[in-house]
CSV table of C-alpha atoms and ligand atoms in Angstrom, one decimal:
chain,number,residue,atom,x,y,z
Y,1,MET,CA,60.9,-65.3,9.4
Y,2,THR,CA,58.5,-63.7,12.3
Y,3,SER,CA,57.7,-66.6,15.0
Y,4,LEU,CA,54.8,-66.7,16.6
Y,5,THR,CA,56.3,-66.3,19.9
Y,6,SER,CA,58.6,-63.4,18.7
Y,7,ARG,CA,55.3,-61.5,17.3
Y,8,ILE,CA,53.3,-61.9,20.8
Y,9,ASP,CA,56.0,-61.5,22.5
Y,10,ALA,CA,57.0,-58.1,20.4
Y,11,GLU,CA,53.2,-57.2,20.8
Y,12,LEU,CA,52.9,-57.9,24.6
Y,13,GLN,CA,55.7,-55.7,25.3
Y,14,ARG,CA,55.1,-52.3,23.1
Y,15,LEU,CA,51.6,-52.7,25.0
Y,16,ARG,CA,53.7,-52.8,28.0
Y,17,SER,CA,55.6,-50.0,27.4
Y,18,ALA,CA,53.2,-47.5,26.1
Y,19,GLY,CA,51.1,-48.5,29.4
Y,20,LEU,CA,48.5,-50.1,28.0
Y,21,TYR,CA,48.4,-53.0,28.7
Y,22,ILE,CA,45.7,-54.6,30.6
Y,23,SER,CA,44.6,-57.5,33.3
Y,24,PRO,CA,41.4,-57.7,33.7
Y,25,ARG,CA,39.8,-57.1,37.7
Y,26,VAL,CA,38.2,-60.1,38.7
Y,27,LEU,CA,34.8,-60.5,40.6
Y,28,GLU,CA,34.7,-63.4,42.8
Y,29,ALA,CA,30.6,-62.1,43.0
Y,30,PRO,CA,27.8,-61.6,40.8
Y,31,GLN,CA,27.3,-58.0,39.4
Y,32,ARG,CA,25.7,-56.7,42.2
Y,33,PRO,CA,26.4,-52.9,43.8
Y,34,ILE,CA,28.1,-55.0,46.8
Y,35,THR,CA,30.4,-57.1,45.2
Y,36,ARG,CA,34.4,-59.5,45.6
Y,37,VAL,CA,37.3,-58.2,44.4
Y,38,LEU,CA,40.4,-59.6,45.5
Y,39,GLY,CA,39.0,-61.6,48.5
Y,40,ARG,CA,37.1,-58.1,49.8
Y,41,GLU,CA,33.7,-57.2,49.9
Y,42,VAL,CA,33.7,-54.0,48.1
Y,43,VAL,CA,31.4,-51.0,47.1
Y,44,ASN,CA,30.8,-51.6,43.2
Y,45,LEU,CA,30.8,-48.2,41.6
Y,46,ALA,CA,32.7,-49.8,38.3
Y,47,SER,CA,29.7,-51.7,35.8
Y,48,ASN,CA,27.2,-50.4,33.4
Y,49,ASN,CA,24.3,-51.7,35.8
Y,50,TYR,CA,22.1,-48.1,36.0
Y,51,LEU,CA,19.3,-50.2,36.4
Y,52,GLY,CA,20.6,-53.3,38.9
Y,53,PHE,CA,18.8,-55.5,36.3
Y,54,ALA,CA,22.5,-57.8,35.7
Y,55,ASP,CA,20.7,-60.0,38.8
Y,56,HIS,CA,17.6,-59.3,39.7
Y,57,PRO,CA,14.8,-62.2,40.3
Y,58,PHE,CA,12.2,-60.8,37.9
Y,59,LEU,CA,14.7,-61.0,34.6
Y,60,LYS,CA,16.6,-64.3,36.3
Y,61,GLU,CA,12.9,-65.9,36.5
Y,62,ARG,CA,12.2,-65.1,32.9
Y,63,ALA,CA,15.3,-66.2,31.6
Y,64,ARG,CA,14.4,-69.7,33.5
Y,65,GLN,CA,10.6,-70.2,31.6
Y,66,PHE,CA,12.5,-69.6,28.7
Y,67,LEU,CA,15.4,-71.7,28.6
Y,68,GLU,CA,12.9,-74.9,30.2
Y,69,THR,CA,10.5,-73.6,26.9
Y,70,TRP,CA,12.7,-73.0,24.3
Y,71,GLY,CA,16.1,-74.5,25.5
Y,72,ALA,CA,19.4,-73.8,25.9
Y,73,GLY,CA,20.4,-72.8,22.2
Y,74,VAL,CA,18.8,-71.8,18.6
Y,75,GLY,CA,20.7,-73.9,16.3
Y,76,ALA,CA,21.1,-71.1,13.4
Y,77,VAL,CA,22.1,-68.0,12.3
Y,78,ARG,CA,19.0,-66.1,12.6
Y,79,THR,CA,18.0,-65.5,9.0
Y,80,ILE,CA,18.4,-69.9,8.0
Y,81,ALA,CA,17.0,-71.6,11.3
Y,82,GLY,CA,17.5,-69.2,14.1
Y,83,THR,CA,14.4,-66.3,14.9
Y,84,LEU,CA,12.5,-68.1,17.1
Y,85,SER,CA,8.7,-66.2,17.6
Y,86,ILE,CA,10.5,-65.2,21.1
Y,87,HIS,CA,13.0,-63.4,18.9
Y,88,GLU,CA,10.8,-61.2,17.2
Y,89,ASP,CA,8.5,-60.5,19.8
Y,90,PHE,CA,10.6,-59.2,21.7
Y,91,GLU,CA,11.9,-56.6,18.8
Y,92,THR,CA,7.9,-56.0,18.4
Y,93,GLN,CA,8.3,-55.1,22.4
Y,94,LEU,CA,10.9,-52.3,21.6
Y,95,ALA,CA,10.2,-51.3,18.9
Y,96,GLU,CA,6.9,-50.3,20.9
Y,97,PHE,CA,8.6,-49.4,24.0
Y,98,LYS,CA,10.8,-46.9,22.0
Y,99,GLY,CA,8.2,-45.9,19.5
Y,100,THR,CA,10.1,-46.3,16.7
Y,101,GLY,CA,8.2,-48.1,13.8
Y,102,SER,CA,10.3,-51.5,14.0
Y,103,ALA,CA,13.2,-53.2,15.9
Y,104,LEU,CA,16.3,-55.0,14.6
Y,105,VAL,CA,18.7,-57.1,17.7
Y,106,LEU,CA,21.9,-57.8,17.2
Y,107,HIS,CA,24.3,-59.5,19.2
Y,108,SER,CA,25.8,-56.9,20.8
Y,109,GLY,CA,25.9,-52.7,20.6
Y,110,PHE,CA,29.6,-53.5,19.6
Y,111,THR,CA,28.0,-55.3,16.2
Y,112,THR,CA,25.6,-53.2,16.0
Y,113,ASN,CA,27.3,-50.3,14.5
Y,114,GLN,CA,29.5,-52.5,12.6
Y,115,GLY,CA,25.7,-54.2,10.8
Y,116,VAL,CA,24.2,-50.7,10.5
Y,117,LEU,CA,27.4,-48.6,9.4
Y,118,GLY,CA,27.9,-51.3,7.2
Y,119,SER,CA,24.7,-51.4,5.0
Y,120,LEU,CA,24.3,-47.9,5.6
Y,121,LEU,CA,27.1,-46.9,3.9
Y,122,GLN,CA,28.4,-46.6,-0.1
Y,123,GLU,CA,30.8,-44.9,-1.6
Y,124,GLY,CA,30.7,-41.0,-2.5
Y,125,ASP,CA,28.8,-40.4,1.3
Y,126,LEU,CA,29.6,-38.7,4.1
Y,127,VAL,CA,30.0,-40.0,7.1
Y,128,VAL,CA,30.4,-37.1,10.5
Y,129,SER,CA,31.3,-38.5,13.8
Y,130,ASP,CA,32.4,-36.6,17.0
Y,131,GLU,CA,35.6,-37.2,17.6
Y,132,LEU,CA,34.6,-39.1,21.2
Y,133,ASN,CA,32.5,-41.5,19.5
Y,134,HIS,CA,33.0,-44.9,20.9
Y,135,ALA,CA,35.3,-47.3,20.0
Y,136,SER,CA,32.8,-49.5,18.0
Y,137,ILE,CA,31.8,-46.7,15.7
Y,138,ILE,CA,35.0,-46.2,14.2
Y,139,ASP,CA,35.7,-49.8,14.0
Y,140,GLY,CA,32.2,-49.7,12.5
Y,141,LEU,CA,33.3,-47.1,10.0
Y,142,ARG,CA,36.5,-48.5,9.0
Y,143,LEU,CA,34.3,-50.8,7.2
Y,144,ALA,CA,32.8,-48.4,5.1
Y,145,LYS,CA,34.1,-47.2,1.8
Y,146,ALA,CA,32.0,-43.4,2.5
Y,147,THR,CA,34.2,-40.8,3.4
Y,148,LYS,CA,34.8,-40.0,6.4
Y,149,LYS,CA,35.7,-36.7,8.6
Y,150,VAL,CA,36.0,-36.3,12.7
Y,151,PHE,CA,34.3,-32.9,14.4
Y,152,LYS,CA,35.0,-31.7,17.3
Y,153,HIS,CA,33.6,-33.0,20.2
Y,154,LYS,CA,29.5,-31.3,20.5
Y,155,ASP,CA,31.4,-28.4,18.8
Y,156,MET,CA,28.1,-27.5,16.3
Y,157,GLN,CA,30.5,-24.4,14.8
Y,158,ASP,CA,33.0,-27.3,13.6
Y,159,LEU,CA,30.2,-29.7,12.5
Y,160,GLU,CA,29.0,-27.3,9.0
Y,161,ARG,CA,33.0,-26.8,8.8
Y,162,VAL,CA,33.0,-30.2,7.7
Y,163,LEU,CA,29.5,-30.3,5.9
Y,164,LEU,CA,30.4,-27.2,4.2
Y,165,GLU,CA,33.5,-28.3,3.1
Y,166,ASN,CA,32.8,-31.9,1.9
Y,167,PRO,CA,29.7,-31.7,-0.3
Y,168,THR,CA,28.6,-34.6,-2.4
Y,169,ASP,CA,25.4,-35.6,-3.5
Y,170,GLY,CA,25.6,-39.3,-1.1
Y,171,LEU,CA,24.1,-40.1,1.6
Y,172,LYS,CA,25.1,-37.9,4.8
Y,173,LEU,CA,25.7,-39.5,8.1
Y,174,ILE,CA,25.9,-37.3,11.7
Y,175,VAL,CA,26.9,-40.1,13.6
Y,176,THR,CA,27.3,-39.1,17.3
Y,177,ASP,CA,26.9,-40.6,21.0
Y,178,GLY,CA,23.3,-40.2,23.3
Y,179,VAL,CA,25.7,-39.7,26.0
Y,180,PHE,CA,28.9,-40.1,26.2
Y,181,SER,CA,31.3,-42.8,27.8
Y,182,MET,CA,33.6,-41.2,29.3
Y,183,ASP,CA,32.7,-37.4,30.4
Y,184,GLY,CA,28.9,-38.9,31.3
Y,185,ASP,CA,27.6,-35.5,29.2
Y,186,ILE,CA,24.8,-35.7,26.6
Y,187,ALA,CA,25.2,-34.8,22.7
Y,188,PRO,CA,23.1,-31.7,22.1
Y,189,LEU,CA,20.8,-33.7,19.5
Y,190,ASP,CA,18.0,-30.7,19.5
Y,191,LYS,CA,20.8,-28.9,17.6
Y,192,ILE,CA,22.5,-31.7,15.6
Y,193,VAL,CA,19.1,-33.1,13.8
Y,194,GLU,CA,18.2,-28.9,13.2
Y,195,ILE,CA,21.8,-28.8,11.3
Y,196,ALA,CA,21.5,-32.1,10.0
Y,197,ARG,CA,18.6,-31.4,8.4
Y,198,ARG,CA,19.6,-28.2,6.9
Y,199,TYR,CA,22.3,-29.3,4.8
Y,200,GLY,CA,19.8,-32.9,4.1
Y,201,ALA,CA,21.9,-35.1,6.4
Y,202,VAL,CA,20.6,-38.0,8.4
Y,203,THR,CA,21.4,-37.9,12.4
Y,204,TYR,CA,22.4,-41.6,13.3
Y,205,VAL,CA,22.3,-41.9,17.5
Y,206,ASP,CA,24.4,-44.8,19.5
Y,207,ASP,CA,23.0,-44.2,22.3
Y,208,ALA,CA,24.1,-47.2,24.4
Y,209,HIS,CA,24.8,-45.1,27.9
Y,210,GLY,CA,21.3,-43.3,27.2
Y,211,SER,CA,19.1,-46.1,26.9
Y,212,GLY,CA,17.7,-46.8,30.6
Y,213,VAL,CA,19.0,-43.6,31.8
Y,214,LEU,CA,16.8,-40.8,29.9
Y,215,GLY,CA,14.2,-40.1,28.0
Y,216,GLU,CA,10.3,-41.8,29.5
Y,217,ALA,CA,10.8,-45.0,31.5
Y,218,GLY,CA,14.4,-45.1,29.8
Y,219,ARG,CA,13.3,-44.6,26.1
Y,220,GLY,CA,16.7,-43.3,25.6
Y,221,THR,CA,18.6,-39.8,24.6
Y,222,VAL,CA,16.1,-40.0,21.3
Y,223,HIS,CA,13.4,-39.9,22.8
Y,224,HIS,CA,14.6,-37.3,25.6
Y,225,PHE,CA,14.7,-35.4,22.9
Y,226,GLY,CA,11.5,-35.9,20.9
Y,227,PHE,CA,12.5,-36.8,17.8
Y,228,GLU,CA,11.7,-41.2,17.8
Y,229,HIS,CA,9.1,-40.7,15.1
Y,230,ALA,CA,11.7,-38.8,13.0
Y,231,ASP,CA,12.8,-40.8,10.1
Y,232,ASP,CA,15.9,-39.1,9.9
Y,233,VAL,CA,17.5,-40.6,13.2
Y,234,ILE,CA,18.5,-43.8,13.2
Y,235,GLN,CA,19.1,-45.4,16.9
Y,236,ILE,CA,21.3,-47.6,17.7
Y,237,GLY,CA,21.6,-49.4,21.1
Y,238,THR,CA,22.6,-52.1,23.6
Y,239,LEU,CA,20.7,-54.3,25.6
Y,240,SER,CA,24.3,-55.3,28.0
Y,241,LYS,CA,24.4,-52.0,29.6
Y,242,ALA,CA,21.1,-50.4,32.0
Y,243,TRP,CA,19.0,-53.7,30.1
Y,244,GLY,CA,21.2,-55.9,32.3
Y,245,VAL,CA,21.5,-58.5,29.8
Y,246,VAL,CA,23.4,-58.7,26.4
Y,247,GLY,CA,22.1,-57.5,23.0
Y,248,GLY,CA,21.9,-54.4,20.2
Y,249,TYR,CA,19.6,-52.6,18.3
Y,250,ALA,CA,19.0,-50.5,15.9
Y,251,ALA,CA,15.4,-48.8,16.0
Y,252,GLY,CA,13.7,-46.4,13.3
Y,253,THR,CA,11.6,-47.4,10.0
Y,254,ARG,CA,10.6,-51.6,8.6
Y,255,ASP,CA,11.9,-50.8,6.0
Y,256,LEU,CA,15.7,-50.5,8.1
Y,257,ARG,CA,14.5,-53.6,9.5
Y,258,ASP,CA,14.5,-55.0,6.3
Y,259,LEU,CA,17.1,-53.6,4.8
Y,260,LEU,CA,19.2,-54.6,7.7
Y,261,ILE,CA,18.1,-58.5,8.1
Y,262,ASN,CA,19.7,-58.1,4.4
Y,263,LYS,CA,23.0,-57.0,4.7
Y,264,ALA,CA,24.2,-56.4,8.2
Y,265,ARG,CA,26.6,-58.9,8.1
Y,266,PRO,CA,27.5,-59.7,11.9
Y,267,PHE,CA,23.7,-60.8,11.7
Y,268,LEU,CA,23.3,-62.6,8.8
Y,269,PHE,CA,25.9,-64.9,9.8
Y,270,SER,CA,26.3,-65.0,13.5
Y,271,THR,CA,24.4,-67.5,15.1
Y,272,GLY,CA,20.8,-66.1,17.2
Y,273,HIS,CA,20.7,-65.2,20.7
Y,274,PRO,CA,20.0,-68.1,23.1
Y,275,PRO,CA,16.1,-68.0,24.6
Y,276,ALA,CA,17.4,-67.5,27.9
Y,277,VAL,CA,18.5,-64.4,27.0
Y,278,VAL,CA,15.4,-63.1,25.6
Y,279,GLY,CA,13.5,-63.9,28.2
Y,280,ALA,CA,16.2,-61.3,30.4
Y,281,LEU,CA,15.7,-58.8,27.7
Y,282,SER,CA,11.6,-59.1,27.7
Y,283,ALA,CA,11.9,-59.2,31.0
Y,284,ALA,CA,13.3,-55.8,31.6
Y,285,VAL,CA,12.2,-54.0,29.0
Y,286,GLU,CA,8.7,-54.8,31.0
Y,287,LEU,CA,9.8,-53.8,34.4
Y,288,ILE,CA,11.3,-50.0,33.7
Y,289,GLN,CA,7.8,-50.0,31.9
Y,290,ARG,CA,5.5,-51.4,35.6
Y,291,GLU,CA,8.6,-50.0,37.9
Y,292,PRO,CA,9.2,-46.6,36.7
Y,293,HIS,CA,11.1,-45.9,40.5
Y,294,ILE,CA,13.8,-47.9,39.7
Y,295,MET,CA,14.6,-45.1,37.2
Y,296,GLU,CA,14.0,-42.6,40.2
Y,297,THR,CA,16.1,-44.1,42.2
Y,298,LEU,CA,19.0,-43.7,39.4
Y,299,TRP,CA,18.4,-40.2,39.8
Y,300,ASP,CA,18.5,-39.9,42.7
Y,301,ASN,CA,21.5,-41.8,43.4
Y,302,THR,CA,22.9,-39.9,40.7
Y,303,ARG,CA,22.3,-36.3,42.3
Y,304,TYR,CA,23.3,-37.1,45.6
Y,305,PHE,CA,26.4,-38.9,45.1
Y,306,LYS,CA,27.6,-36.2,42.8
Y,307,ALA,CA,26.5,-33.2,44.9
Y,308,GLU,CA,28.6,-34.5,48.0
Y,309,LEU,CA,31.3,-35.0,45.2
Y,310,SER,CA,31.8,-31.5,44.4
Y,311,ARG,CA,31.5,-30.5,48.5
Y,312,LEU,CA,34.1,-32.7,49.4
Y,313,GLY,CA,35.6,-30.2,46.3
Y,314,PHE,CA,36.3,-33.0,43.6
Y,315,ASP,CA,36.2,-32.4,40.2
Y,316,THR,CA,33.4,-33.9,38.1
Y,317,PHE,CA,33.7,-32.6,34.5
Y,318,GLY,CA,30.4,-31.2,33.9
Y,319,SER,CA,28.7,-34.5,33.8
Y,320,GLU,CA,25.2,-34.6,33.5
Y,321,THR,CA,24.5,-38.1,34.0
Y,322,PRO,CA,25.0,-41.6,36.4
Y,323,ILE,CA,28.4,-41.4,34.4
Y,324,THR,CA,30.3,-39.8,37.6
Y,325,PRO,CA,33.9,-39.1,36.2
Y,326,VAL,CA,36.4,-37.9,39.7
Y,327,ILE,CA,39.9,-35.8,37.7
Y,328,PHE,CA,42.9,-37.1,39.3
Y,329,GLY,CA,45.5,-35.6,36.5
Y,330,GLU,CA,48.0,-37.8,35.2
Y,331,THR,CA,47.2,-41.6,34.3
Y,332,GLY,CA,49.4,-42.9,37.6
Y,333,ALA,CA,47.4,-40.9,39.8
Y,334,ALA,CA,44.4,-42.4,38.3
Y,335,PHE,CA,45.4,-45.5,38.8
Y,336,GLU,CA,47.0,-44.7,42.6
Y,337,ALA,CA,43.8,-44.0,43.4
Y,338,SER,CA,42.0,-46.7,42.2
Y,339,ARG,CA,44.3,-49.5,44.2
Y,340,LEU,CA,43.9,-47.1,47.1
Y,341,LEU,CA,40.6,-47.3,46.7
Y,342,LEU,CA,40.2,-50.7,46.1
Y,343,GLU,CA,42.2,-51.2,50.0
Y,344,ARG,CA,38.9,-49.3,51.6
Y,345,GLY,CA,36.3,-51.3,49.9
Y,346,VAL,CA,35.8,-49.4,46.6
Y,347,PHE,CA,35.8,-50.3,43.9
Y,348,ALA,CA,36.2,-48.2,41.0
Y,349,VAL,CA,38.3,-48.0,37.9
Y,350,GLY,CA,41.0,-45.8,37.0
Y,351,ILE,CA,41.4,-44.5,33.6
Y,352,GLY,CA,43.7,-42.8,31.4
Y,353,PHE,CA,46.0,-41.5,28.2
Y,354,PRO,CA,45.1,-42.6,25.2
Y,355,THR,CA,41.7,-43.5,26.2
Y,356,VAL,CA,41.3,-39.9,27.6
Y,357,PRO,CA,43.0,-36.6,26.7
Y,358,ARG,CA,46.2,-35.8,28.7
Y,359,GLY,CA,46.0,-35.0,32.1
Y,360,SER,CA,42.3,-35.5,32.7
Y,361,ALA,CA,43.4,-39.1,34.2
Y,362,ARG,CA,40.1,-40.2,36.1
Y,363,ILE,CA,38.4,-42.4,37.7
Y,364,ARG,CA,35.0,-43.1,36.2
Y,365,ASN,CA,32.0,-44.0,38.6
Y,366,ILE,CA,28.7,-45.5,37.8
Y,367,VAL,CA,25.7,-44.7,40.3
Y,368,THR,CA,23.3,-47.3,39.7
Y,369,ALA,CA,19.7,-47.5,41.1
Y,370,ALA,CA,20.8,-50.7,42.8
Y,371,HIS,CA,22.8,-49.0,45.7
Y,372,THR,CA,21.7,-48.0,48.8
Y,373,ARG,CA,22.1,-44.1,50.7
Y,374,ASP,CA,24.8,-46.6,53.2
Y,375,MET,CA,26.6,-47.9,50.1
Y,376,LEU,CA,27.4,-44.8,48.3
Y,377,ASP,CA,28.5,-42.6,51.8
Y,378,ARG,CA,30.5,-45.3,52.4
Y,379,ALA,CA,32.1,-44.5,49.1
Y,380,LEU,CA,32.3,-41.0,49.3
Y,381,ALA,CA,33.9,-41.6,52.8
Y,382,ALA,CA,36.7,-43.5,51.2
Y,383,TYR,CA,36.9,-41.0,47.8
Y,384,GLU,CA,37.4,-38.4,51.0
Y,385,ALA,CA,40.3,-40.2,52.3
Y,386,VAL,CA,41.6,-41.4,48.8
Y,387,GLY,CA,41.3,-37.5,48.0
Y,388,ARG,CA,43.3,-36.2,50.7
Y,389,GLU,CA,45.8,-38.5,50.8
Y,390,LEU,CA,47.3,-38.4,47.1
Y,391,GLY,CA,46.7,-34.1,47.7
Y,392,VAL,CA,43.7,-33.6,44.7
Y,393,VAL,CA,41.1,-32.3,47.5
Y,394,ALA,CA,42.3,-30.1,50.5
Y,395,GLY,CA,42.2,-31.9,53.8
Z,1,PLP,C1,29.5,-50.2,25.4
Z,1,PLP,C2,29.0,-49.1,24.1
Z,1,PLP,C3,28.9,-49.9,22.9
Z,1,PLP,C4,28.9,-51.5,22.8
Z,1,PLP,O1,28.2,-52.5,23.7
Z,1,PLP,P1,28.1,-54.0,23.7
Z,1,PLP,O2,26.6,-54.2,23.9
Z,1,PLP,O3,28.9,-54.1,25.1
Z,1,PLP,O4,28.7,-54.4,22.5
Z,1,PLP,C5,28.7,-49.4,22.3
Z,1,PLP,N1,28.2,-48.3,21.8
Z,1,PLP,C6,28.5,-47.0,22.7
Z,1,PLP,C7,28.8,-45.6,22.9
Z,1,PLP,C8,29.1,-48.0,24.1
Z,1,PLP,O5,28.7,-47.1,25.1
């Protein structure tokens, strides 16, 4: 018989010996470009807060208004009595922004993948998924009865091979991240959609890291490639990264929205977002359109930070977006670099095997619109010192 304590002990032991044990860093101040970690003031390069919206006064003010007017919670799942007019108003606002006919908001990006993939896929269908897709796609596909195949990262020949080798009369779905979260590279959507059309497949884009970052005023990767009106391209994303709050969305046709309302289990069986969340999100989508310079600052900072890292001799792994990996090689070296950076007032997290392949352990930096040049220069000075100390750059 297995006791609870022996199960927990054994599992923790297994995680520790596999180097997978995590203890989260705690921020002792709000999510800002300068925050506090382990009692030290640090330049924060660890968040997904691309636009600096997590702590933005405009979002906080709208959240306060909605809290006062509409209350702290909604008291029911969306399909029973938990849909307030503010939920639907925000979905209309989001659909208009995205240029799609319709949008549905779910609790998070994670549950959106579960809900949408689970609602669409049936036995006899084929799903073809990029090998570097996010964990929530992998978990969402676990729930689906379709045949699941993986293609090599952004490898269009391999994608075609998988489609050729797996003919079906069912639905064919090609699933890809819009922007890949570990390398910061962009999916070749133009090529993927072209191949999808030749094989009668639908393209499904998880745009968690592209939304608020790519496309006009942050309309996302699908907009960046001009497919927002295509009814054979489905986009899902998160409201938790660039939009600074929490939530997920699926954007597509009105019928897709209707299907999800009726079938997506995380939507059907979990209570809707509280009014303060809806308020902050509606302010976020409004703000980015009113003040497009916020996105320009994000990209100015991104270009500056990458160029300076390269000048110092660091390898940023061909990243094309604000996600800026700095390669340190072995996992131990990346973790050591993260620790040394923290000592020098920079908060950036090391990522190693198995999250990324062996030998490409890295620190993943995310530059935001809220960083000033001075903050980035402080971070670069720390990188230079740590890179020399670890022998990663010449000095
Ligand atoms: C972060 C992320 C998610 C999860 O989004 P949450 O809103 O935080 O649940 C889903 N997909 C991708 C590609 C992500 O990067």
